[in-house]
């Protein structure tokens, strides 16, 4: 399933907004930022 299929509505729908979160934090003056992601949650084939 694609991101759009899993999040068709609600606050998670806008993927670009979520992707740009670190940049917004840096622009707001946050000094230390980190990123985490989950791999292997679905079959890749």
PDB file of N, CA and C in Angstrom:
ATOM      1  N   UNK A   1       0.829  -1.209   0.000  1.00  0.00           N
ATOM      2  CA  UNK A   1       0.000   0.000   0.000  1.00  0.00           C
ATOM      3  C   UNK A   1       0.868   1.265   0.000  1.00  0.00           C
ATOM      4  N   UNK A   2       0.392   2.279  -0.638  1.00  0.00           N
ATOM      5  CA  UNK A   2       1.123   3.541  -0.679  1.00  0.00           C
ATOM      6  C   UNK A   2       0.754   4.401   0.524  1.00  0.00           C
ATOM      7  N   UNK A   3       1.534   5.447   0.737  1.00  0.00           N
ATOM      8  CA  UNK A   3       1.263   6.365   1.848  1.00  0.00           C
ATOM      9  C   UNK A   3      -0.135   6.964   1.702  1.00  0.00           C
ATOM     10  N   UNK A   4      -0.497   7.364   0.491  1.00  0.00           N
ATOM     11  CA  UNK A   4      -1.813   7.976   0.250  1.00  0.00           C
ATOM     12  C   UNK A   4      -2.948   6.997   0.542  1.00  0.00           C
ATOM     13  N   UNK A   5      -2.742   5.731   0.261  1.00  0.00           N
ATOM     14  CA  UNK A   5      -3.773   4.730   0.552  1.00  0.00           C
ATOM     15  C   UNK A   5      -3.933   4.513   2.052  1.00  0.00           C
ATOM     16  N   UNK A   6      -2.834   4.583   2.776  1.00  0.00           N
ATOM     17  CA  UNK A   6      -2.885   4.354   4.218  1.00  0.00           C
ATOM     18  C   UNK A   6      -3.382   5.576   4.993  1.00  0.00           C
ATOM     19  N   UNK A   7      -3.208   6.772   4.426  1.00  0.00           N
ATOM     20  CA  UNK A   7      -3.599   8.014   5.103  1.00  0.00           C
ATOM     21  C   UNK A   7      -4.425   8.885   4.155  1.00  0.00           C
ATOM     22  N   UNK A   8      -5.646   8.456   3.808  1.00  0.00           N
ATOM     23  CA  UNK A   8      -6.445   9.199   2.828  1.00  0.00           C
ATOM     24  C   UNK A   8      -6.994  10.531   3.348  1.00  0.00           C
ATOM     25  N   UNK A   9      -7.114  10.682   4.655  1.00  0.00           N
ATOM     26  CA  UNK A   9      -7.622  11.933   5.215  1.00  0.00           C
ATOM     27  C   UNK A   9      -7.061  12.117   6.614  1.00  0.00           C
ATOM     28  N   UNK A  10      -7.256  13.287   7.153  1.00  0.00           N
ATOM     29  CA  UNK A  10      -6.735  13.574   8.485  1.00  0.00           C
ATOM     30  C   UNK A  10      -5.399  14.281   8.425  1.00  0.00           C
ATOM     31  N   UNK A  11      -4.812  14.527   9.574  1.00  0.00           N
ATOM     32  CA  UNK A  11      -3.589  15.318   9.649  1.00  0.00           C
ATOM     33  C   UNK A  11      -2.369  14.617   9.058  1.00  0.00           C
ATOM     34  N   UNK A  12      -2.388  13.316   8.902  1.00  0.00           N
ATOM     35  CA  UNK A  12      -1.248  12.606   8.309  1.00  0.00           C
ATOM     36  C   UNK A  12      -1.288  12.594   6.781  1.00  0.00           C
ATOM     37  N   UNK A  13      -2.357  13.082   6.193  1.00  0.00           N
ATOM     38  CA  UNK A  13      -2.538  13.002   4.747  1.00  0.00           C
ATOM     39  C   UNK A  13      -1.454  13.740   3.960  1.00  0.00           C
ATOM     40  N   UNK A  14      -1.011  14.897   4.461  1.00  0.00           N
ATOM     41  CA  UNK A  14      -0.049  15.726   3.735  1.00  0.00           C
ATOM     42  C   UNK A  14       1.379  15.237   4.009  1.00  0.00           C
ATOM     43  N   UNK A  15       1.899  14.385   3.136  1.00  0.00           N
ATOM     44  CA  UNK A  15       3.218  13.783   3.334  1.00  0.00           C
ATOM     45  C   UNK A  15       4.325  14.827   3.295  1.00  0.00           C
ATOM     46  N   UNK A  16       4.248  15.788   2.388  1.00  0.00           N
ATOM     47  CA  UNK A  16       5.294  16.806   2.295  1.00  0.00           C
ATOM     48  C   UNK A  16       5.402  17.614   3.580  1.00  0.00           C
ATOM     49  N   UNK A  17       4.280  17.929   4.205  1.00  0.00           N
ATOM     50  CA  UNK A  17       4.311  18.655   5.477  1.00  0.00           C
ATOM     51  C   UNK A  17       5.074  17.845   6.524  1.00  0.00           C
ATOM     52  N   UNK A  18       4.826  16.566   6.569  1.00  0.00           N
ATOM     53  CA  UNK A  18       5.511  15.704   7.533  1.00  0.00           C
ATOM     54  C   UNK A  18       6.990  15.563   7.186  1.00  0.00           C
ATOM     55  N   UNK A  19       7.303  15.494   5.889  1.00  0.00           N
ATOM     56  CA  UNK A  19       8.677  15.356   5.435  1.00  0.00           C
ATOM     57  C   UNK A  19       9.510  16.596   5.772  1.00  0.00           C
ATOM     58  N   UNK A  20       8.885  17.758   5.774  1.00  0.00           N
ATOM     59  CA  UNK A  20       9.580  19.024   6.014  1.00  0.00           C
ATOM     60  C   UNK A  20       9.635  19.417   7.497  1.00  0.00           C
ATOM     61  N   UNK A  21       9.251  18.520   8.377  1.00  0.00           N
ATOM     62  CA  UNK A  21       9.214  18.823   9.810  1.00  0.00           C
ATOM     63  C   UNK A  21      10.568  19.264  10.355  1.00  0.00           C
ATOM     64  N   UNK A  22      11.643  18.586   9.995  1.00  0.00           N
ATOM     65  CA  UNK A  22      12.964  18.953  10.503  1.00  0.00           C
ATOM     66  C   UNK A  22      13.362  20.358  10.055  1.00  0.00           C
ATOM     67  N   UNK A  23      13.049  20.698   8.819  1.00  0.00           N
ATOM     68  CA  UNK A  23      13.385  22.034   8.327  1.00  0.00           C
ATOM     69  C   UNK A  23      12.619  23.104   9.098  1.00  0.00           C
ATOM     70  N   UNK A  24      11.354  22.852   9.385  1.00  0.00           N
ATOM     71  CA  UNK A  24      10.573  23.819  10.167  1.00  0.00           C
ATOM     72  C   UNK A  24      11.149  23.963  11.566  1.00  0.00           C
ATOM     73  N   UNK A  25      11.586  22.880  12.164  1.00  0.00           N
ATOM     74  CA  UNK A  25      12.212  22.947  13.483  1.00  0.00           C
ATOM     75  C   UNK A  25      13.502  23.745  13.458  1.00  0.00           C
ATOM     76  N   UNK A  26      14.318  23.530  12.433  1.00  0.00           N
ATOM     77  CA  UNK A  26      15.573  24.279  12.299  1.00  0.00           C
ATOM     78  C   UNK A  26      15.286  25.759  12.086  1.00  0.00           C
ATOM     79  N   UNK A  27      14.303  26.073  11.268  1.00  0.00           N
ATOM     80  CA  UNK A  27      13.930  27.468  11.027  1.00  0.00           C
ATOM     81  C   UNK A  27      13.423  28.143  12.299  1.00  0.00           C
ATOM     82  N   UNK A  28      12.855  27.356  13.202  1.00  0.00           N
ATOM     83  CA  UNK A  28      12.341  27.894  14.462  1.00  0.00           C
ATOM     84  C   UNK A  28      13.445  28.068  15.501  1.00  0.00           C
ATOM     85  N   UNK A  29      14.660  27.614  15.181  1.00  0.00           N
ATOM     86  CA  UNK A  29      15.783  27.815  16.082  1.00  0.00           C
ATOM     87  C   UNK A  29      16.185  26.607  16.907  1.00  0.00           C
ATOM     88  N   UNK A  30      15.595  25.465  16.653  1.00  0.00           N
ATOM     89  CA  UNK A  30      15.990  24.263  17.385  1.00  0.00           C
ATOM     90  C   UNK A  30      17.422  23.902  17.009  1.00  0.00           C
ATOM     91  N   UNK A  31      18.247  23.626  17.995  1.00  0.00           N
ATOM     92  CA  UNK A  31      19.670  23.355  17.760  1.00  0.00           C
ATOM     93  C   UNK A  31      19.968  21.889  17.461  1.00  0.00           C
ATOM     94  N   UNK A  32      19.244  21.000  18.096  1.00  0.00           N
ATOM     95  CA  UNK A  32      19.500  19.565  17.915  1.00  0.00           C
ATOM     96  C   UNK A  32      18.240  18.900  17.382  1.00  0.00           C
ATOM     97  N   UNK A  33      18.374  18.287  16.233  1.00  0.00           N
ATOM     98  CA  UNK A  33      17.249  17.618  15.589  1.00  0.00           C
ATOM     99  C   UNK A  33      17.653  16.184  15.266  1.00  0.00           C
ATOM    100  N   UNK A  34      16.716  15.293  15.311  1.00  0.00           N
ATOM    101  CA  UNK A  34      16.989  13.906  14.976  1.00  0.00           C
ATOM    102  C   UNK A  34      15.855  13.337  14.146  1.00  0.00           C
ATOM    103  N   UNK A  35      16.148  12.253  13.439  1.00  0.00           N
ATOM    104  CA  UNK A  35      15.144  11.630  12.607  1.00  0.00           C
ATOM    105  C   UNK A  35      15.190  10.125  12.828  1.00  0.00           C
ATOM    106  N   UNK A  36      14.039   9.529  12.839  1.00  0.00           N
ATOM    107  CA  UNK A  36      13.954   8.082  12.944  1.00  0.00           C
ATOM    108  C   UNK A  36      12.951   7.562  11.923  1.00  0.00           C
ATOM    109  N   UNK A  37      13.141   6.355  11.470  1.00  0.00           N
ATOM    110  CA  UNK A  37      12.202   5.784  10.518  1.00  0.00           C
ATOM    111  C   UNK A  37      12.139   4.281  10.738  1.00  0.00           C
ATOM    112  N   UNK A  38      11.040   3.713  10.335  1.00  0.00           N
ATOM    113  CA  UNK A  38      10.801   2.286  10.508  1.00  0.00           C
ATOM    114  C   UNK A  38      10.953   1.576   9.169  1.00  0.00           C
ATOM    115  N   UNK A  39      11.684   0.498   9.175  1.00  0.00           N
ATOM    116  CA  UNK A  39      11.857  -0.304   7.966  1.00  0.00           C
ATOM    117  C   UNK A  39      11.270  -1.692   8.186  1.00  0.00           C
ATOM    118  N   UNK A  40      10.851  -2.304   7.123  1.00  0.00           N
ATOM    119  CA  UNK A  40      10.386  -3.680   7.200  1.00  0.00           C
ATOM    120  C   UNK A  40       8.990  -3.857   7.750  1.00  0.00           C
ATOM    121  N   UNK A  41       8.150  -2.826   7.662  1.00  0.00           N
ATOM    122  CA  UNK A  41       6.792  -2.942   8.179  1.00  0.00           C
ATOM    123  C   UNK A  41       5.850  -3.639   7.204  1.00  0.00           C
ATOM    124  N   UNK A  42       6.234  -3.683   5.941  1.00  0.00           N
ATOM    125  CA  UNK A  42       5.384  -4.316   4.933  1.00  0.00           C
ATOM    126  C   UNK A  42       6.260  -5.109   3.965  1.00  0.00           C
ATOM    127  N   UNK A  43       5.661  -6.018   3.284  1.00  0.00           N
ATOM    128  CA  UNK A  43       6.367  -6.792   2.272  1.00  0.00           C
ATOM    129  C   UNK A  43       6.847  -5.858   1.170  1.00  0.00           C
ATOM    130  N   UNK A  44       8.087  -5.927   0.793  1.00  0.00           N
ATOM    131  CA  UNK A  44       8.645  -4.996  -0.183  1.00  0.00           C
ATOM    132  C   UNK A  44       8.393  -5.399  -1.627  1.00  0.00           C
ATOM    133  N   UNK A  45       7.939  -6.599  -1.840  1.00  0.00           N
ATOM    134  CA  UNK A  45       7.689  -7.054  -3.223  1.00  0.00           C
ATOM    135  C   UNK A  45       6.284  -6.774  -3.644  1.00  0.00           C
TER     136      UNK A  45
END
